[in-house]
Coordinates of C-alpha atoms in Angstrom, one line a residue:
M1 CA -0.3 0.2 -0.1
M2 CA 1.5 3.4 -1.0
R3 CA -0.1 7.0 0.2
V4 CA 0.1 9.9 -1.5
S5 CA 0.4 13.0 0.3
M6 CA -1.3 15.9 -1.7
N7 CA 1.0 18.5 0.3
S8 CA 3.9 17.4 -2.2
W9 CA 2.4 15.2 -4.8
Y10 CA 3.3 16.7 -8.3
F11 CA 0.1 16.3 -9.9
C12 CA -0.1 17.3 -13.9
G13 CA 2.2 20.1 -13.8
T14 CA 1.0 21.6 -11.0
N15 CA 1.7 21.6 -7.4
L16 CA -1.3 21.6 -5.5
P17 CA -1.1 23.0 -1.6
L18 CA -3.5 20.3 -0.3
Q19 CA -4.1 18.7 2.9
M20 CA -5.0 15.3 2.3
D21 CA -3.3 12.0 1.9
W22 CA -4.8 9.3 -0.5
E23 CA -4.2 5.5 -1.0
T24 CA -3.0 4.7 -4.0
L25 CA -5.4 2.2 -5.4
D26 CA -3.0 0.4 -8.0
S27 CA -4.2 -3.8 -7.9
K28 CA -7.2 -5.7 -7.8
E29 CA -6.0 -6.6 -4.5
T30 CA -6.1 -3.3 -2.9
F31 CA -9.4 -2.9 -4.0
Q32 CA -10.4 -6.3 -2.5
A33 CA -9.0 -5.1 0.9
A34 CA -11.1 -1.9 0.3
L35 CA -13.8 -3.8 0.0
T36 CA -13.5 -5.8 3.1
A37 CA -12.4 -2.6 5.0
S38 CA -16.0 -1.0 4.0
H39 CA -17.6 -3.5 6.5
E40 CA -15.7 -1.7 9.0
Q41 CA -15.2 2.1 7.8
L42 CA -16.6 4.2 4.9
V43 CA -14.3 4.1 1.7
V44 CA -14.3 6.7 -0.9
V45 CA -12.8 5.4 -4.3
F46 CA -11.7 8.4 -7.0
K47 CA -11.3 7.4 -10.3
H48 CA -9.1 10.1 -12.5
S49 CA -7.6 10.6 -15.7
T50 CA -3.9 12.3 -15.5
R51 CA -4.8 13.7 -18.8
C52 CA -8.4 15.2 -18.3
S53 CA -8.5 18.7 -17.1
I54 CA -12.1 18.0 -15.9
S55 CA -10.9 15.0 -13.8
R56 CA -7.7 17.6 -12.4
M57 CA -10.4 20.3 -11.6
A58 CA -12.8 17.7 -9.7
L59 CA -9.8 16.2 -7.8
K60 CA -8.7 19.2 -6.8
L61 CA -12.0 20.3 -5.6
T62 CA -12.3 16.8 -3.7
T63 CA -9.2 17.3 -2.2
S64 CA -9.6 21.2 -1.3
Q65 CA -12.9 20.6 0.1
W66 CA -12.3 17.3 2.0
D67 CA -13.8 17.7 5.7
L68 CA -14.4 13.9 6.8
P69 CA -13.2 12.1 9.6
A70 CA -9.9 10.0 9.4
T71 CA -12.2 7.1 9.6
V72 CA -13.0 7.6 5.9
R73 CA -10.8 5.7 3.7
P74 CA -9.9 7.6 0.5
L75 CA -8.4 5.6 -2.4
L76 CA -7.0 7.4 -5.8
L77 CA -7.0 5.1 -9.0
D78 CA -4.7 6.4 -11.9
L79 CA -7.1 5.3 -14.8
L80 CA -4.2 5.4 -17.3
N81 CA -1.9 3.2 -15.5
H82 CA -4.4 0.9 -13.8
R83 CA -7.4 0.7 -16.6
D84 CA -7.8 -3.3 -15.5
V85 CA -8.2 -2.1 -11.8
S86 CA -11.2 0.2 -13.0
Q87 CA -12.9 -2.5 -14.7
N88 CA -12.8 -4.5 -11.9
I89 CA -14.2 -2.0 -9.6
S90 CA -17.0 -1.3 -12.5
E91 CA -17.9 -5.2 -12.4
A92 CA -17.5 -5.7 -8.5
L93 CA -20.0 -2.7 -7.7
G94 CA -22.4 -3.0 -10.9
I95 CA -21.5 0.5 -11.7
H96 CA -20.6 2.1 -15.2
H97 CA -17.4 3.3 -15.4
E98 CA -17.0 7.2 -15.4
S99 CA -14.0 9.3 -15.6
P100 CA -13.8 11.4 -13.4
Q101 CA -15.4 9.3 -10.8
M102 CA -16.3 9.3 -7.1
L103 CA -17.6 6.0 -5.5
V104 CA -18.6 6.0 -1.9
I105 CA -18.6 2.2 -0.7
R106 CA -20.1 0.8 2.5
D107 CA -20.3 -2.9 3.3
G108 CA -19.1 -3.9 0.0
K109 CA -21.6 -2.0 -2.1
C110 CA -21.4 1.2 -3.7
I111 CA -23.9 3.7 -2.0
H112 CA -23.3 6.9 -3.7
H113 CA -21.3 7.6 -6.9
A114 CA -21.3 10.9 -8.7
N115 CA -19.1 12.0 -11.9
H116 CA -17.7 14.8 -14.0
H117 CA -19.2 18.1 -12.3
H118 CA -21.6 16.2 -9.8
I119 CA -18.5 14.9 -7.9
D120 CA -19.0 17.1 -4.4
P121 CA -16.8 15.8 -1.5
T122 CA -19.6 17.3 1.0
A123 CA -22.2 14.9 -0.1
V124 CA -20.2 12.2 1.4
K125 CA -21.1 13.3 5.0
A126 CA -24.7 12.2 4.2
Y127 CA -23.6 8.6 4.5
L128 CA -21.4 9.0 7.8

């Protein structure tokens, strides 16, 4: 498991001064572990394309507005490098793939999802 601090991560040509740590979602095993963990804690998956300006904007918004307890587990999926993981997520949760996309997972099921300009990290609070 690798954690990505948005304080120091050089992201798409921009140093983002953000205060959030994302867990890197880079394998099917990491996703399965997150599904298992979702029975104990809320899991948020952000599916991100590093080539997409809308995705970059949605990630920046999500990170800057993240005001959730440390018990929420945020995972960041780089779609360009891990398309197979994205496909696995879509199949496991029955959610059509979008990019960018935010999925909120509890008890092994997606209980909220949003994409593009509809991504709002404050909406996650309703599921705490």
